[in-house]
Amino acid sequence: MTHRAPTGTIDELDQRIIAALQLNGRAPWSAVARWVGASETTAQRRYRSLLERGLLRVVGTLELDRTREGSSMLVRVQARPGQGLAVADRLTESPDVRFVAVVTGAADLIVDFVARDNEEMMRILYTDLPAADLIAGTEAVPVIRAFTSASMWDPGLLSAEAAADLRPASLALSCDRDDWDMTPQPLTPLEQDLVAVLKQDGRTQVSALARQLGHTESGIARAMERLIARGVLQFRTLVDPSLLGYDAEFMVWLSIEPDRLEAAGRQLARHPGTKFLGAATGRFNLVGHMVLPRRADLLRYTSDVIGRLPGLIASDVTLHLVTMKYSWHRMVRPV
């Protein structure tokens, strides 16, 4: 896929730094500098500028299906006429919401709710639903397994050699891991505290983590290494895709014949535009978050990519107009 540089907001060096951090949010600055073609000082200065302008954030993320920390429910929301943005604002403020996008199509918004158990999910969706007075209808789509996650996405702006060097050896598509169906394991109190800090700043140094959590540096480093090796903790760089040359951000909602779901999921997970892909239940049993360089590319994508999936029964596309919240954090739109 070809990439069109965004206008004005950032330059090509910024793009390469973002791409390097997307490959590995905790990559040492020496490695980032080597692959982006700048000094460590320059790379760090550019990163701080992007961070201060709200255009970028590196965060630690949990793979929920590997823990007992909760489950995800994607909800397609229909707002009352003229109330879509008001609903989006109120949902974005909710601590139970991980992701919010205002979209076109059969739904007005896509919202990712996370709850610890069914009782909490029922409370969120049926008792304490934010902006319920402004909502005309909802459709809940439970995610039951990830084929790939946003932490695995490669923007394609650096070489394959750079990706191989920067990306942690333990990181692999969820569907390619031998232990993908292992029984979820609870986090220890230390692991929970560690994840909570990294959720805010994924590049927090081990020494700072140790001071903040009251543990030794070696104990913190071992805990982090265990979480990463188990595929529980990953690091992702939150950035508007348009800054990397992707002007079309959308979600696909697919109905696949049950005996072909595994094959279709593995095939679509490997497409370079796939940021997230998960198996689900309901009328849509395969759901993905995607990007493409241009909206015009959707025509060929729907025919050549979606149309060629094994066992495809039906499909729906919701095109993002604005993404309000990624991985628990409100986004700043580039201007």
XYZ file of C-alpha atoms in Angstrom:
335
model
C 0.000 0.000 0.000
C 1.210 3.519 -0.746
C 1.162 6.232 1.902
C 0.357 9.900 1.543
C 2.156 12.129 4.032
C -0.224 14.180 6.217
C -0.198 17.916 5.698
C 1.531 20.226 8.088
C 1.169 18.513 11.444
C 4.216 16.230 11.426
C 7.047 15.402 9.027
C 8.576 12.151 7.761
C 10.999 11.834 10.683
C 8.085 12.102 13.127
C 6.278 9.426 11.135
C 9.267 7.074 11.315
C 9.601 7.604 15.072
C 5.901 6.830 15.556
C 6.248 3.732 13.364
C 9.240 2.519 15.385
C 7.341 2.955 18.643
C 4.313 1.176 17.191
C 6.576 -1.795 16.503
C 7.876 -1.664 20.066
C 6.576 0.951 22.479
C 9.499 0.330 24.866
C 12.233 0.168 22.237
C 15.460 1.781 23.502
C 16.224 5.139 21.931
C 19.453 3.755 20.479
C 17.426 1.268 18.390
C 14.820 3.860 17.415
C 17.535 6.308 16.344
C 19.292 3.655 14.256
C 16.213 2.840 12.187
C 14.747 6.323 11.793
C 18.003 7.939 10.680
C 18.460 10.456 13.480
C 20.462 10.873 16.676
C 19.094 9.615 19.983
C 18.793 13.205 21.198
C 16.764 14.210 18.151
C 14.513 11.142 18.380
C 13.791 11.816 22.061
C 13.151 15.515 21.431
C 10.722 14.748 18.610
C 8.949 12.181 20.787
C 8.535 14.675 23.643
C 7.131 17.255 21.215
C 4.569 14.787 19.845
C 3.662 13.786 23.393
C 3.240 17.380 24.594
C 1.040 18.200 21.592
C -1.191 15.248 22.401
C -0.542 13.570 19.063
C 1.036 10.416 20.446
C 0.934 8.271 23.553
C 2.635 4.958 24.331
C 0.598 2.786 26.674
C 0.674 -0.691 28.115
C -2.359 -2.788 27.202
C -3.765 -6.032 28.555
C -4.845 -8.925 26.367
C -8.081 -9.544 28.235
C -8.650 -13.071 26.959
C -5.397 -14.120 28.681
C -6.361 -12.765 32.092
C -9.313 -12.637 34.440
C -9.329 -8.864 34.362
C -12.486 -8.562 32.267
C -14.075 -9.076 28.884
C -14.873 -6.832 25.942
C -18.301 -6.027 24.535
C -18.444 -4.062 21.278
C -21.715 -2.145 21.078
C -23.175 -0.633 17.938
C -25.124 2.415 19.121
C -27.892 4.259 17.323
C -28.348 7.772 18.686
C -31.490 9.830 18.587
C -31.481 12.256 15.622
C -28.935 15.030 16.111
C -27.574 13.567 19.362
C -24.668 11.451 18.093
C -21.844 13.735 19.217
C -23.437 14.346 22.604
C -23.702 10.589 23.135
C -20.084 10.152 22.017
C -18.854 12.774 24.507
C -20.657 11.163 27.432
C -19.529 7.670 26.518
C -15.947 8.858 26.113
C -15.975 10.123 29.702
C -17.103 6.748 31.080
C -14.395 4.764 32.925
C -16.016 1.560 31.636
C -15.389 2.503 27.992
C -12.124 1.624 26.263
C -12.889 2.831 22.717
C -15.382 5.199 21.045
C -15.782 6.036 17.360
C -18.413 8.093 15.547
C -19.182 6.195 12.346
C -21.350 6.024 9.244
C -23.667 3.194 8.294
C -26.193 1.150 10.256
C -24.737 2.409 13.559
C -23.884 5.937 14.681
C -21.211 4.963 17.200
C -19.052 1.970 18.025
C -18.243 1.596 21.720
C -16.032 -0.948 23.485
C -17.195 -1.619 27.038
C -15.005 -3.642 29.405
C -16.449 -5.345 32.488
C -15.099 -7.853 34.994
C -18.100 -10.193 34.834
C -21.633 -10.598 33.480
C -23.186 -8.810 36.440
C -21.032 -5.737 35.868
C -21.699 -5.823 32.128
C -25.454 -5.942 32.768
C -25.148 -2.924 35.044
C -23.188 -0.991 32.433
C -25.464 -1.801 29.501
C -28.885 -1.933 31.128
C -28.814 0.104 34.340
C -26.063 2.723 34.106
C -25.658 3.154 30.335
C -24.242 6.661 29.810
C -26.475 8.959 27.724
C -29.265 6.369 27.713
C -31.800 9.187 27.255
C -30.143 10.105 23.943
C -29.821 6.556 22.584
C -32.392 5.021 20.238
C -30.981 1.485 20.115
C -27.981 -0.760 20.727
C -26.596 -4.061 19.480
C -24.056 -5.847 21.671
C -21.343 -8.000 20.063
C -19.259 -9.964 22.620
C -15.629 -10.521 21.590
C -14.636 -14.082 22.506
C -11.153 -14.402 21.031
C -8.568 -12.139 19.379
C -6.885 -13.132 16.138
C -4.648 -10.064 16.285
C -4.476 -6.884 18.352
C -3.558 -3.271 17.651
C -0.224 -3.799 19.396
C 0.783 -6.086 16.524
C -0.013 -3.611 13.742
C 2.907 -2.572 11.517
C 2.271 0.803 9.805
C 4.652 -0.277 7.026
C 6.794 2.863 7.151
C 10.021 1.099 8.146
C 11.822 -1.800 6.538
C 11.200 -5.459 7.309
C 14.671 -5.526 8.866
C 13.694 -2.695 11.206
C 10.507 -4.498 12.204
C 12.432 -7.705 12.906
C 14.968 -5.836 15.039
C 12.553 -3.624 16.956
C 9.664 -6.002 17.583
C 9.997 -8.165 20.715
C 10.684 -11.818 19.891
C 7.788 -12.908 22.118
C 5.238 -10.865 20.164
C 3.164 -12.872 17.690
C -0.323 -12.837 16.246
C -2.701 -14.239 18.844
C -3.879 -16.867 16.363
C -0.275 -18.019 15.801
C 0.525 -18.616 19.471
C 0.411 -22.226 20.654
C -1.080 -21.126 23.966
C -3.930 -18.993 22.619
C -6.592 -21.201 24.222
C -4.934 -21.553 27.631
C -7.083 -20.929 30.697
C -6.857 -17.216 31.627
C -4.652 -16.566 34.645
C -5.363 -13.931 37.307
C -2.837 -11.151 37.797
C -0.951 -10.888 41.059
C -1.348 -7.655 43.071
C 2.089 -6.520 41.848
C 1.168 -7.265 38.228
C -2.076 -5.330 38.595
C -0.236 -2.312 40.017
C 2.415 -2.526 37.307
C -0.154 -2.674 34.505
C -2.057 0.282 36.009
C 1.039 2.508 35.817
C 2.030 1.349 32.334
C -1.528 1.936 31.130
C -0.839 5.650 31.632
C 2.740 5.716 30.295
C 4.128 2.618 28.637
C 7.663 4.035 28.551
C 7.974 4.542 32.308
C 11.472 3.373 33.245
C 11.951 0.370 35.496
C 13.688 2.526 38.112
C 10.679 4.876 38.264
C 8.282 1.929 38.404
C 10.239 0.465 41.317
C 10.120 3.733 43.255
C 6.431 4.263 42.577
C 5.378 0.710 43.455
C 7.782 0.165 46.349
C 9.581 -2.857 44.869
C 13.110 -3.605 43.736
C 14.063 -2.901 40.143
C 14.885 -6.573 39.587
C 11.459 -7.610 40.895
C 9.708 -5.120 38.618
C 11.773 -6.188 35.608
C 10.981 -9.876 36.213
C 7.263 -9.180 36.617
C 7.194 -7.208 33.373
C 9.139 -9.886 31.516
C 6.692 -12.560 32.710
C 3.690 -10.574 31.547
C 5.226 -9.902 28.146
C 6.316 -13.523 27.650
C 2.792 -14.753 28.456
C 1.334 -12.362 25.904
C -0.624 -10.627 28.648
C 1.095 -7.233 28.479
C 1.704 -5.483 25.187
C 2.612 -1.920 24.274
C 0.897 0.179 21.686
C 1.353 3.659 20.336
C -1.868 5.653 20.225
C -1.920 7.979 17.237
C -4.474 9.120 14.705
C -3.905 6.885 11.632
C -4.135 9.908 9.316
C -0.781 11.095 10.676
C 0.769 7.949 9.195
C -0.951 8.349 5.828
C -4.089 6.295 6.503
C -7.154 8.436 5.835
C -9.686 5.586 5.888
C -10.336 4.101 9.321
C -13.235 1.676 9.583
C -14.604 -1.467 11.150
C -15.795 -4.586 9.355
C -18.615 -6.736 10.695
C -18.676 -10.154 9.075
C -20.910 -13.199 9.166
C -18.815 -16.290 8.400
C -19.883 -19.920 8.161
C -18.956 -21.398 11.561
C -16.679 -24.103 10.160
C -14.735 -21.500 8.149
C -14.361 -18.906 10.908
C -10.849 -19.965 11.936
C -9.576 -19.892 8.350
C -11.211 -16.533 7.598
C -9.831 -15.022 10.806
C -6.292 -16.157 10.128
C -6.459 -14.872 6.550
C -7.797 -11.423 7.428
C -5.483 -11.034 10.449
C -2.510 -11.028 8.074
C -3.765 -8.183 5.893
C -1.521 -5.105 6.411
C -4.524 -2.891 7.088
C -5.827 -4.989 9.984
C -5.263 -3.366 13.373
C -7.569 -5.597 15.398
C -9.545 -8.718 14.562
C -11.634 -10.817 16.888
C -14.107 -13.672 16.839
C -17.486 -12.739 18.263
C -20.973 -14.089 18.819
C -24.282 -12.993 17.321
C -25.108 -12.162 13.724
C -21.520 -10.938 13.269
C -18.957 -13.553 14.294
C -15.817 -11.806 12.954
C -15.169 -8.141 13.761
C -12.189 -6.039 12.722
C -10.744 -2.540 13.075
C -8.990 -1.569 9.839
C -7.145 1.241 8.074
C -6.418 2.021 4.418
C -4.597 4.949 2.793
C -7.711 6.325 1.033
C -11.456 5.879 1.216
C -11.399 5.019 -2.476
C -9.364 1.918 -1.559
C -12.446 0.510 0.168
C -13.914 -0.510 -3.189
C -11.092 -2.895 -4.008
C -10.768 -3.923 -0.362
C -14.372 -5.076 -0.135
C -14.130 -7.053 -3.368
C -10.578 -8.416 -3.208
C -10.108 -8.840 0.554
C -13.515 -9.248 2.186
C -15.082 -10.869 -0.850
C -12.443 -13.592 -0.954
C -12.714 -14.688 2.654
C -13.679 -18.329 3.026
C -17.225 -18.915 4.203
C -18.374 -15.300 3.864
C -22.151 -14.955 4.282
C -22.628 -11.199 4.779
C -20.618 -8.076 5.605
C -21.094 -4.562 6.921
C -18.658 -1.644 7.053
C -18.818 1.293 9.473
C -16.515 4.114 8.377
C -15.039 6.256 11.147
C -15.795 9.969 11.040
C -13.852 10.574 14.249
C -12.294 8.291 16.849
C -12.819 9.806 20.272
C -11.049 7.290 22.488
C -8.374 4.618 22.004
C -7.297 2.162 24.695
C -8.880 4.183 27.534
C -7.425 7.542 26.398
C -9.198 10.455 24.734
C -7.656 11.281 21.374
C -6.559 14.675 20.062
C -7.428 15.245 16.416
C -4.553 16.551 14.250
C -5.180 19.979 12.744
